[in-house]
PDB file of N, CA and C in Angstrom:
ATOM      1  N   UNK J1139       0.830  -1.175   0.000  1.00 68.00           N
ATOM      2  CA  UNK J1139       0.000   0.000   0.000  1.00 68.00           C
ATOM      3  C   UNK J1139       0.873   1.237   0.000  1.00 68.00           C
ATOM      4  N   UNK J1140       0.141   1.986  -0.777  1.00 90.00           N
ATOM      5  CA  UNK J1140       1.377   3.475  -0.447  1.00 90.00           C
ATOM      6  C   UNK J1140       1.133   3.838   0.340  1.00 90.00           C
ATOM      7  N   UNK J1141       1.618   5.521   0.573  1.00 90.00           N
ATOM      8  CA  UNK J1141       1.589   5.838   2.150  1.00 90.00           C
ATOM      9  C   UNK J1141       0.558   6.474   2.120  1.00 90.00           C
ATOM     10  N   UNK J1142      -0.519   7.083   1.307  1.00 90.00           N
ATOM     11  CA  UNK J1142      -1.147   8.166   1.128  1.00 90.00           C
ATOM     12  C   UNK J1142      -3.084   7.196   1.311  1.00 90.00           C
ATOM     13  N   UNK J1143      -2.960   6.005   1.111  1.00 91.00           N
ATOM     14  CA  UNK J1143      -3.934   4.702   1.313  1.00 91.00           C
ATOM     15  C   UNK J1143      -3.549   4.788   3.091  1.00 91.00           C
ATOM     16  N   UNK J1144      -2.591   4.460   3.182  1.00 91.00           N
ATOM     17  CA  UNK J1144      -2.191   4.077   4.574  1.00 91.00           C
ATOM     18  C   UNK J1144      -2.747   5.196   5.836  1.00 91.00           C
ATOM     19  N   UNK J1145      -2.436   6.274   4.893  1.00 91.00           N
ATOM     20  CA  UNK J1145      -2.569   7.771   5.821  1.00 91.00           C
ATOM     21  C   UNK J1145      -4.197   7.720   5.874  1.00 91.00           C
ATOM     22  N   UNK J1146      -4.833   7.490   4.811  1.00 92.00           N
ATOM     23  CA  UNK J1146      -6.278   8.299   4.679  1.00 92.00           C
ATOM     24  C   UNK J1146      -7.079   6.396   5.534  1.00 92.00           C
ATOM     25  N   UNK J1147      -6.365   5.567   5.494  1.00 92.00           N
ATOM     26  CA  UNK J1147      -6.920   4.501   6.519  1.00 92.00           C
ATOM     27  C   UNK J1147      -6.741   4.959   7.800  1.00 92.00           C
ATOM     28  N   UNK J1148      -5.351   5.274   8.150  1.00 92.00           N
ATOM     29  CA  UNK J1148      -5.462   5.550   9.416  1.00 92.00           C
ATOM     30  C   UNK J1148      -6.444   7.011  10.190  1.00 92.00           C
ATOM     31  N   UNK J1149      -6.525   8.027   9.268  1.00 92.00           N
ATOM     32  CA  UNK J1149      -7.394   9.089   9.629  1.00 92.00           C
ATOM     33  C   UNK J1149      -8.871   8.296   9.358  1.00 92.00           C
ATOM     34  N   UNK J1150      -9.435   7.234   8.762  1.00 92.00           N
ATOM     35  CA  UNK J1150     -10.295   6.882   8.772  1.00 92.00           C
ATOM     36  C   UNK J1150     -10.736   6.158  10.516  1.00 92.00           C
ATOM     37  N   UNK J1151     -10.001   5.169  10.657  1.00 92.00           N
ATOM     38  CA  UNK J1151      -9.601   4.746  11.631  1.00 92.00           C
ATOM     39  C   UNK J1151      -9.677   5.829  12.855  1.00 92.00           C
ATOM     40  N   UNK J1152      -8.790   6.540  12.832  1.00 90.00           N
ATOM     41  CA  UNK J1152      -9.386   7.951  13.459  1.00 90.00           C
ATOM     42  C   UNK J1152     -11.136   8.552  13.911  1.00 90.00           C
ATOM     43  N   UNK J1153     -10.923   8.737  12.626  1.00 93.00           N
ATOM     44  CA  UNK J1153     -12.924   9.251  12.474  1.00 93.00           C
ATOM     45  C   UNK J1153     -13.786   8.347  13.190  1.00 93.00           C
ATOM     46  N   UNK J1154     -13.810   7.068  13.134  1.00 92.00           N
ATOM     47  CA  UNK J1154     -14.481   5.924  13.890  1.00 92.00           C
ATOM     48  C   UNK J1154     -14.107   5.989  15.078  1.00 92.00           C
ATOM     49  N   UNK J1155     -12.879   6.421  15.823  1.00 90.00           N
ATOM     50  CA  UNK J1155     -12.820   6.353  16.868  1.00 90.00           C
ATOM     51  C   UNK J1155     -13.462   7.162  17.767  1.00 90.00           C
ATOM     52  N   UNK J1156     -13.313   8.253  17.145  1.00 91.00           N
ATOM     53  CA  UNK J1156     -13.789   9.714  17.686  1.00 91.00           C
ATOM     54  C   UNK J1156     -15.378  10.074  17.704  1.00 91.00           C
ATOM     55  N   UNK J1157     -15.966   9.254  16.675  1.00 91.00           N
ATOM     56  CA  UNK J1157     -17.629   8.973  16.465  1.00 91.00           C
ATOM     57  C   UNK J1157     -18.120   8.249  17.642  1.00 91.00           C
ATOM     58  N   UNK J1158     -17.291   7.065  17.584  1.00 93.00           N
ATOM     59  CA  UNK J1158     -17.778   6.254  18.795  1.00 93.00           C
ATOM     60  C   UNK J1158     -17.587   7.072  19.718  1.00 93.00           C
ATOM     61  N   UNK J1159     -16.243   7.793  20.270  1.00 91.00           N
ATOM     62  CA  UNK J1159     -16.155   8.000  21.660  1.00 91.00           C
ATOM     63  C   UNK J1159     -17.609   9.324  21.786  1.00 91.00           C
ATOM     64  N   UNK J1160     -17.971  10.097  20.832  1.00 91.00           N
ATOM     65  CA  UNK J1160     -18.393  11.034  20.767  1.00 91.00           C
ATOM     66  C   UNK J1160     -20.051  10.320  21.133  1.00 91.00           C
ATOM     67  N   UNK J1161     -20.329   9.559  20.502  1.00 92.00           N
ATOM     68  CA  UNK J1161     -21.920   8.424  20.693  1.00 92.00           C
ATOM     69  C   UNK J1161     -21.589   8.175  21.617  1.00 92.00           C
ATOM     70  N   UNK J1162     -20.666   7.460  22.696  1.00 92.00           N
ATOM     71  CA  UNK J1162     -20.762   7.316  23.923  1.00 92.00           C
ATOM     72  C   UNK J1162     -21.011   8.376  24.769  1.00 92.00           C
ATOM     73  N   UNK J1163     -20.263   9.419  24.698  1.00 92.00           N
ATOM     74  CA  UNK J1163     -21.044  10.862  25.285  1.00 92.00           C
ATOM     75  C   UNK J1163     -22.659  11.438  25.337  1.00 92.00           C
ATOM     76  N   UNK J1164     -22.788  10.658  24.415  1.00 92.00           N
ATOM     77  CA  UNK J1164     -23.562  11.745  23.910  1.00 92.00           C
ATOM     78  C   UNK J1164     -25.051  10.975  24.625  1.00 92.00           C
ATOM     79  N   UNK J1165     -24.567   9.633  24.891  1.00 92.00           N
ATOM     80  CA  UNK J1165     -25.731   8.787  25.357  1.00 92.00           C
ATOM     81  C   UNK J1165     -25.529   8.869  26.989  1.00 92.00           C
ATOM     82  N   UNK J1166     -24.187   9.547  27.404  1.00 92.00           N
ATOM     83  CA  UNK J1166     -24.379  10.197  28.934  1.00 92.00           C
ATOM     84  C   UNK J1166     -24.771  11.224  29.047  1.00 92.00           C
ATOM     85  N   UNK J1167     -24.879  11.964  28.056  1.00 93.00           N
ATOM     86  CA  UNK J1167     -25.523  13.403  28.337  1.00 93.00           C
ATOM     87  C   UNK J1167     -27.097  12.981  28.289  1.00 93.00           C
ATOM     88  N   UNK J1168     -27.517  11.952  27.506  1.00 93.00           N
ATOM     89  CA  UNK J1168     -28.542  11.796  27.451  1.00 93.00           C
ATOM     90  C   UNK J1168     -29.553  11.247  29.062  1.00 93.00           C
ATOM     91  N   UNK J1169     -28.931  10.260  28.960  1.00 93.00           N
ATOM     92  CA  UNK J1169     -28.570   9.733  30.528  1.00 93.00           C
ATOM     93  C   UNK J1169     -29.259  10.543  31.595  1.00 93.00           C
ATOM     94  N   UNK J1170     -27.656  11.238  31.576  1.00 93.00           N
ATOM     95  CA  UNK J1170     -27.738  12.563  32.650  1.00 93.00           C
ATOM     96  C   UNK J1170     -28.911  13.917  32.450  1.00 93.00           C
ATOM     97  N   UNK J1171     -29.026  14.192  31.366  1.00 93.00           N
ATOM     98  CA  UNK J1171     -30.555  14.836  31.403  1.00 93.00           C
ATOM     99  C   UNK J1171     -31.696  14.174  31.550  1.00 93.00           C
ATOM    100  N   UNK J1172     -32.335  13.189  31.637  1.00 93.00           N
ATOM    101  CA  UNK J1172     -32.647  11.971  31.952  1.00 93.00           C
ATOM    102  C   UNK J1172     -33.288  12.056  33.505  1.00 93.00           C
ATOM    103  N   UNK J1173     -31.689  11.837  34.306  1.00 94.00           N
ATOM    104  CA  UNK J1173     -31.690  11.695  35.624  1.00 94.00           C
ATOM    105  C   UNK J1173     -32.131  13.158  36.387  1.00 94.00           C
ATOM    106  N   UNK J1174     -31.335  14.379  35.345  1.00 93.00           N
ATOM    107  CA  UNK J1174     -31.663  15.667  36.045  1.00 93.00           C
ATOM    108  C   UNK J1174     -33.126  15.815  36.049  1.00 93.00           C
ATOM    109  N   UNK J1175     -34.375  15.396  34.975  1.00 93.00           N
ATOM    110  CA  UNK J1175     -35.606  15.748  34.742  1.00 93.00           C
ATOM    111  C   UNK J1175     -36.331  15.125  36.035  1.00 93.00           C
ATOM    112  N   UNK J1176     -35.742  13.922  35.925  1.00 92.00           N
ATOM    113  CA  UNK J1176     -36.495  12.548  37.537  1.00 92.00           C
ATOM    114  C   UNK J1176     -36.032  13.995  38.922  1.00 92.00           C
ATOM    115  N   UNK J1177     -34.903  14.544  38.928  1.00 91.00           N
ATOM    116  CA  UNK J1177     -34.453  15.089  40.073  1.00 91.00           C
ATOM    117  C   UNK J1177     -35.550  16.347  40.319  1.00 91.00           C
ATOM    118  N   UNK J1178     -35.623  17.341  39.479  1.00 90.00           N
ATOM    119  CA  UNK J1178     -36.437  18.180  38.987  1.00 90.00           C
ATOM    120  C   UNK J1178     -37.776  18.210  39.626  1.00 90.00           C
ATOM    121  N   UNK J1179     -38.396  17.150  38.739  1.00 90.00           N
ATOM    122  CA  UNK J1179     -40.112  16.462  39.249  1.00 90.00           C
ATOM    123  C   UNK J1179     -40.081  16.108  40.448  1.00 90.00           C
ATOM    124  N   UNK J1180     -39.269  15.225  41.337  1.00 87.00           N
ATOM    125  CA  UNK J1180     -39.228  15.518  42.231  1.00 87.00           C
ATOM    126  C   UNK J1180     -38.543  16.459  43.663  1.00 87.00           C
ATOM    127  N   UNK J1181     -37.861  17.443  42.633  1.00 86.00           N
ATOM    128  CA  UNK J1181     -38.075  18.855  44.047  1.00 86.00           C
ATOM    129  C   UNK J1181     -39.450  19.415  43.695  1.00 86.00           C
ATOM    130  N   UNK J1182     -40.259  19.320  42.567  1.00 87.00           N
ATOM    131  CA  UNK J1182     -41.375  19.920  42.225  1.00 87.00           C
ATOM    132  C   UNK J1182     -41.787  19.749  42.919  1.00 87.00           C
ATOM    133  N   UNK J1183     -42.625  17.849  43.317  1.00 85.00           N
ATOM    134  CA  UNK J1183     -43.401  17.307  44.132  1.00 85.00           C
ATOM    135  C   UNK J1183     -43.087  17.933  45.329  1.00 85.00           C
ATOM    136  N   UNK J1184     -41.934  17.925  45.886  1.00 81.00           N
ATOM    137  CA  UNK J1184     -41.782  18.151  47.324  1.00 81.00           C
ATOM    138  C   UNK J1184     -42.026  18.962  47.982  1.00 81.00           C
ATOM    139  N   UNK J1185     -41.660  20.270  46.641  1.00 81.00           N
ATOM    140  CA  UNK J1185     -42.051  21.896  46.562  1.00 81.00           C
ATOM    141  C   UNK J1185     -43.751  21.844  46.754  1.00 81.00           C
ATOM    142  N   UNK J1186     -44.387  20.879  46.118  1.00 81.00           N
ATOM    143  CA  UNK J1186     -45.772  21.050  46.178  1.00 81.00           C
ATOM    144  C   UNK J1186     -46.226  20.695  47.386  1.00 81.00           C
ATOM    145  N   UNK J1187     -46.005  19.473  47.875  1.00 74.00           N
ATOM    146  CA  UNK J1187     -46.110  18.530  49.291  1.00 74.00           C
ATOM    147  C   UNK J1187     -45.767  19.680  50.054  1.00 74.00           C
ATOM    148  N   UNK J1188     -44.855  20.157  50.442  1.00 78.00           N
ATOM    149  CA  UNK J1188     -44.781  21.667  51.310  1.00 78.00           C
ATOM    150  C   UNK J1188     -45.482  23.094  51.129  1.00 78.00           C
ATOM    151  N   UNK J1189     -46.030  23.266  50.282  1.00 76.00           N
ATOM    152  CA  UNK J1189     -46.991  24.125  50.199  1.00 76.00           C
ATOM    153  C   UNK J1189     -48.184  24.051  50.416  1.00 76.00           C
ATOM    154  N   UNK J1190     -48.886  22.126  49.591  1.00 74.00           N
ATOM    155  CA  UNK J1190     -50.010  21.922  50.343  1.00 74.00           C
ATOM    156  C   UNK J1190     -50.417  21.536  52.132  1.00 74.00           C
ATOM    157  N   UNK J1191     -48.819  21.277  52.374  1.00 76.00           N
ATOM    158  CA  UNK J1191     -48.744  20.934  53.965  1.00 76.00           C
ATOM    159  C   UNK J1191     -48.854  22.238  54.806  1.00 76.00           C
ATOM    160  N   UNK J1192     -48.054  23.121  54.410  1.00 73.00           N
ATOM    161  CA  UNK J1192     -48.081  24.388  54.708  1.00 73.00           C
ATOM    162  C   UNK J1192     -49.565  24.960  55.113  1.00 73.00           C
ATOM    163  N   UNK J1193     -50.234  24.867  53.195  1.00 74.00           N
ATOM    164  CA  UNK J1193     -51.851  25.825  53.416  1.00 74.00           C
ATOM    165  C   UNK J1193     -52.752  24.326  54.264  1.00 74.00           C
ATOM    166  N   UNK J1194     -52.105  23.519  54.651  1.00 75.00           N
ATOM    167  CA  UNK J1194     -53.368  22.513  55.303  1.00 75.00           C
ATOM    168  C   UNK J1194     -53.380  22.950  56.388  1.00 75.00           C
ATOM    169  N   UNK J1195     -51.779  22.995  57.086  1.00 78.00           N
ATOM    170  CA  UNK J1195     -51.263  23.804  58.571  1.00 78.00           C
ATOM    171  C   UNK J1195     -52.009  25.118  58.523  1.00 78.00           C
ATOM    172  N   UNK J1196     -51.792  25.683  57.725  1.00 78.00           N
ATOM    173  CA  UNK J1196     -52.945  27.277  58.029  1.00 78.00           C
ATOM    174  C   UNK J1196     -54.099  26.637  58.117  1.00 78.00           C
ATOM    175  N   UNK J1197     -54.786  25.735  57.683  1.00 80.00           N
ATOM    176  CA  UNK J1197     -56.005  25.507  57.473  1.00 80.00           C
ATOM    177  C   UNK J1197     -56.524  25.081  59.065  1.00 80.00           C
ATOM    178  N   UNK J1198     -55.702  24.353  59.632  1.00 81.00           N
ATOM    179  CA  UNK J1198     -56.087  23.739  60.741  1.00 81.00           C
ATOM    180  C   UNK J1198     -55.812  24.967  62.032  1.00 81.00           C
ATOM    181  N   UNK J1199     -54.745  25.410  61.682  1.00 82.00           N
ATOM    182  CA  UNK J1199     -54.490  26.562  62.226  1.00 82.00           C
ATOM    183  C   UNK J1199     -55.722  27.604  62.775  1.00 82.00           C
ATOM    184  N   UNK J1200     -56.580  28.148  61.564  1.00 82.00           N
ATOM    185  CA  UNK J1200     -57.340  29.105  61.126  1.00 82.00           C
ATOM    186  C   UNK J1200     -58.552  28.427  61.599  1.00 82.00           C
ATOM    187  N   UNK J1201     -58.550  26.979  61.737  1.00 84.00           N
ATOM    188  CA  UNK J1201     -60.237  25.887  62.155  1.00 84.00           C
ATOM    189  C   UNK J1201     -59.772  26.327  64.048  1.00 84.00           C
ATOM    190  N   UNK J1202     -58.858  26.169  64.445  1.00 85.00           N
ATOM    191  CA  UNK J1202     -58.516  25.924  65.609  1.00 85.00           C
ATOM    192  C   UNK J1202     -58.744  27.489  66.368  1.00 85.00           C
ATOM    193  N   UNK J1203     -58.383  28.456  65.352  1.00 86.00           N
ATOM    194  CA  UNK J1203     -58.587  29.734  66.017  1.00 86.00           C
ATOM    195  C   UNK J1203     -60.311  29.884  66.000  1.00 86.00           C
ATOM    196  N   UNK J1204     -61.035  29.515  64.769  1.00 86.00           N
ATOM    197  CA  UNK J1204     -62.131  29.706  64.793  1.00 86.00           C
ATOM    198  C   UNK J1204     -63.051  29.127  66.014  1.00 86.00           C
ATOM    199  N   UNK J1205     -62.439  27.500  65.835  1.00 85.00           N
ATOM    200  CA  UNK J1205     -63.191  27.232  67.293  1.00 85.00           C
ATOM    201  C   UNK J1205     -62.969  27.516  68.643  1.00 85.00           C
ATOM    202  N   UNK J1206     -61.933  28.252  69.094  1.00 88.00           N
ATOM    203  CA  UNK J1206     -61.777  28.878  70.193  1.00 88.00           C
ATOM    204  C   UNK J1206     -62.601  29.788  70.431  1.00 88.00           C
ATOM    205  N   UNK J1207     -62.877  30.647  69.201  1.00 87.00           N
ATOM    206  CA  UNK J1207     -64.044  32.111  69.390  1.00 87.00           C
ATOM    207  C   UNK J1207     -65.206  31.245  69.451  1.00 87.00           C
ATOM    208  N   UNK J1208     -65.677  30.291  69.126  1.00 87.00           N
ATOM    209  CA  UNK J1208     -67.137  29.352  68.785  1.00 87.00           C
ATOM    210  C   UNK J1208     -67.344  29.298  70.426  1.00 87.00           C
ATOM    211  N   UNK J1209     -66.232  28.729  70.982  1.00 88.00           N
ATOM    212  CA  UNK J1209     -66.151  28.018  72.588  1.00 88.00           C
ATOM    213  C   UNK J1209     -66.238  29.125  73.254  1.00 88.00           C
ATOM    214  N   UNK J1210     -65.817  30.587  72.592  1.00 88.00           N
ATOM    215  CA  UNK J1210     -66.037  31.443  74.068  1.00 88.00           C
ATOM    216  C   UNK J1210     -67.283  31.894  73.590  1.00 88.00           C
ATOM    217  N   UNK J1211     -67.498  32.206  72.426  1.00 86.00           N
ATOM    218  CA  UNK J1211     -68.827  32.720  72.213  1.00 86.00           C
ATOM    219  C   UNK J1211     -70.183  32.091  72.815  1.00 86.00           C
ATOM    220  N   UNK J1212     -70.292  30.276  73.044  1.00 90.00           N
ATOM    221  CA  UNK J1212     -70.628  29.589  73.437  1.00 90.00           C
ATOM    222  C   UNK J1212     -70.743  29.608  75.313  1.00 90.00           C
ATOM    223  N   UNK J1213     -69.824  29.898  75.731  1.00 88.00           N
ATOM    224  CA  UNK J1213     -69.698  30.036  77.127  1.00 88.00           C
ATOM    225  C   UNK J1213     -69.923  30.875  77.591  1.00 88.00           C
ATOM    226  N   UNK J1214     -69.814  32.278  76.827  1.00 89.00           N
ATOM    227  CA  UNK J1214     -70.519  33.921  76.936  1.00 89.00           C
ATOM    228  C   UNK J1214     -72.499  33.779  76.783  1.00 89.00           C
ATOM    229  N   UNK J1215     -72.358  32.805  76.042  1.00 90.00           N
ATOM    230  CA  UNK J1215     -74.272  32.723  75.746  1.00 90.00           C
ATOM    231  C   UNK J1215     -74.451  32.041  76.856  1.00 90.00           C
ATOM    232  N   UNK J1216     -73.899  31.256  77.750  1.00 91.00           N
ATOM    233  CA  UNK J1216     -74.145  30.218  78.174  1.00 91.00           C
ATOM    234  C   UNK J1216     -74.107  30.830  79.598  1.00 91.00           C
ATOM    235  N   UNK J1217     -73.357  32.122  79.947  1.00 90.00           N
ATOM    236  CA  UNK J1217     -73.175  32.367  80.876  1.00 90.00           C
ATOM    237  C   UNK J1217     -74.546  33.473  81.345  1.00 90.00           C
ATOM    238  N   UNK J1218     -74.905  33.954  80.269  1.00 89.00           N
ATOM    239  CA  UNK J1218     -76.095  34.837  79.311  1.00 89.00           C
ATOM    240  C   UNK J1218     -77.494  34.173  79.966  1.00 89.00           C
ATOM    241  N   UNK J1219     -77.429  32.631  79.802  1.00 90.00           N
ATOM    242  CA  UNK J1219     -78.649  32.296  79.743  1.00 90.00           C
ATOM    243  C   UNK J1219     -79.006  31.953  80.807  1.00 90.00           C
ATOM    244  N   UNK J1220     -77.547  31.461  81.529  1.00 88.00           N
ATOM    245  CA  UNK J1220     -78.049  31.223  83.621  1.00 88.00           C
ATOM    246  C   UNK J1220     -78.414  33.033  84.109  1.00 88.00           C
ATOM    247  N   UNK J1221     -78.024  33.970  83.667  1.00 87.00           N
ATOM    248  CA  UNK J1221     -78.616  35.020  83.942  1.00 87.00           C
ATOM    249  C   UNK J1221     -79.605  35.131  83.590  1.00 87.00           C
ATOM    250  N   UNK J1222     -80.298  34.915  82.480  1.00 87.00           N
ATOM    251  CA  UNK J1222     -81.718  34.845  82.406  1.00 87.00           C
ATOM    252  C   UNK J1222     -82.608  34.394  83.145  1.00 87.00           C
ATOM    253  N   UNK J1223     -82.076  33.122  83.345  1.00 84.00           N
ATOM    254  CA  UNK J1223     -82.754  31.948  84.212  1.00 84.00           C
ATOM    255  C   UNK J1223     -83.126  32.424  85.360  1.00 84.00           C
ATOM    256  N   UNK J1224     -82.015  33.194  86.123  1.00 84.00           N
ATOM    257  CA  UNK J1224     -82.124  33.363  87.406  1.00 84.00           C
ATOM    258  C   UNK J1224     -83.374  34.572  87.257  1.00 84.00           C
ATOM    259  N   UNK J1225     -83.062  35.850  86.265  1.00 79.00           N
ATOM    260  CA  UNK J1225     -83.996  36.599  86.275  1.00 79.00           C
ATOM    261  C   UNK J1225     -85.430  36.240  86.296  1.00 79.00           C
ATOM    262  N   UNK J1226     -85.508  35.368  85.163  1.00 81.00           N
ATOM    263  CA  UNK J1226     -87.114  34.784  85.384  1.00 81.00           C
ATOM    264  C   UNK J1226     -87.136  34.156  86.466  1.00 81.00           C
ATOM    265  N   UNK J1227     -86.025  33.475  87.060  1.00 80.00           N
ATOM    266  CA  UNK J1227     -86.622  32.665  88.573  1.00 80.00           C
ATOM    267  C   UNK J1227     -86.827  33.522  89.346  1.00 80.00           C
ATOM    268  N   UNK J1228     -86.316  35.210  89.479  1.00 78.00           N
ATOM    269  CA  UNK J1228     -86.570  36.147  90.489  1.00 78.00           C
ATOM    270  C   UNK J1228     -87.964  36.646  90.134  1.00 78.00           C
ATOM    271  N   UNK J1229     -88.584  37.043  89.029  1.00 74.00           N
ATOM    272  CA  UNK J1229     -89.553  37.364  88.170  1.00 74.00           C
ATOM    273  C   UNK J1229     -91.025  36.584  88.876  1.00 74.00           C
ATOM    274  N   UNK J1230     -90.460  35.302  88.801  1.00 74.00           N
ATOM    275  CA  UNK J1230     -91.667  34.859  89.066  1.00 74.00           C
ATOM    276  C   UNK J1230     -91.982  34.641  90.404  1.00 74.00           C
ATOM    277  N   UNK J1231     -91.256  34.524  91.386  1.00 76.00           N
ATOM    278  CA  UNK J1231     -91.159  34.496  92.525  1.00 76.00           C
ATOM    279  C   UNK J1231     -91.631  35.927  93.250  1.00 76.00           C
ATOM    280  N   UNK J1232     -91.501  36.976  92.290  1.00 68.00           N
ATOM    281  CA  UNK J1232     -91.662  38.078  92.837  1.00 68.00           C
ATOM    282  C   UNK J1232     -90.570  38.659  93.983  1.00 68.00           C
ATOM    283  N   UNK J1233     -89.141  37.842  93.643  1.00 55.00           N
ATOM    284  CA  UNK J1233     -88.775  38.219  95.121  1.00 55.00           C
ATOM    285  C   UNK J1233     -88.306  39.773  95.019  1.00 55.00           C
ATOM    286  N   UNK J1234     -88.355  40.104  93.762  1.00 54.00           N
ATOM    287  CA  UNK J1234     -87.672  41.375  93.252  1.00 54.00           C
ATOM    288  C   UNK J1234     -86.200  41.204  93.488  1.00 54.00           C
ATOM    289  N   UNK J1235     -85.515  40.435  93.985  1.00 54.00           N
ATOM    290  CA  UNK J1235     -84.132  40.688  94.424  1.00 54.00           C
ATOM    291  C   UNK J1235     -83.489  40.565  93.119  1.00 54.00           C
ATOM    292  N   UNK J1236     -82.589  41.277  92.500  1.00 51.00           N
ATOM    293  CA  UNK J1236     -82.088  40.736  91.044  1.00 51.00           C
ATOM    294  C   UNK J1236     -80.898  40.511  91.300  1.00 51.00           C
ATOM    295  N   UNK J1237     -80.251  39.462  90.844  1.00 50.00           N
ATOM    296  CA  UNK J1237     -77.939  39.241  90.953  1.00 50.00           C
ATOM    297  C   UNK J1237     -77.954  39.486  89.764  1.00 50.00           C
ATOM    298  N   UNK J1238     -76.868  39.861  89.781  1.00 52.00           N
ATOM    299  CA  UNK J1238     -75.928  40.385  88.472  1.00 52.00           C
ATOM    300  C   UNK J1238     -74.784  39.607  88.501  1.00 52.00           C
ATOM    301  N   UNK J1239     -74.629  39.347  87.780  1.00 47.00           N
ATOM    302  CA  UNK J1239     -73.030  38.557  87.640  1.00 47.00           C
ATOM    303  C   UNK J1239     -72.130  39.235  86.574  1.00 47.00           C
TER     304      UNK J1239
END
């Protein structure tokens, strides 16, 4: 073979090498974007899972404040209505004496 067959084999030889090594890359980049998208979706999820945990925590939060005002509002009527009671029990008795609480 002359040298000029020899040369353009071996730069051939070359080219194949460099294709392959380059297809092997190229199927880790693939890979690896791949793995980054799985990583991604889930900080999404997690991002979401903490926000809906978050507004559930306000939620229970905001139920818990509400029923505290329910319970005093409840114990204010309640305290309301033994005053009544007593009034009509003075009322009818005629004793005139009235308590106040």
């Amino acid at each position: 073979m002359n040298v000029k067959k020899k040369h353009h084999l071996a730069l051939k030889d070359k080219m194949l090498s460099v294709t392959q090594e380059n297809t092997k890359l190229l199927k880790e980049i693939a890979a690896l974007k791949e793995q980054n998208m799985k990583i991604n979706e889930e900080i999404k999820d997690a991002t979401s899972y903490e926000k809906s945990r978050d507004s559930s925590m306000s939620r229970q939060s905001n139920a818990a404040s509400e029923k505290a005002k329910l319970l005093s509002l409840a114990n204010r009527q309640e305290r309301e209505l033994e005053l009544l009671r007593i009034e009509i029990k003075s009322l009818k008795t005629k004793c005139g004496e009235w308590s106040s609480y």
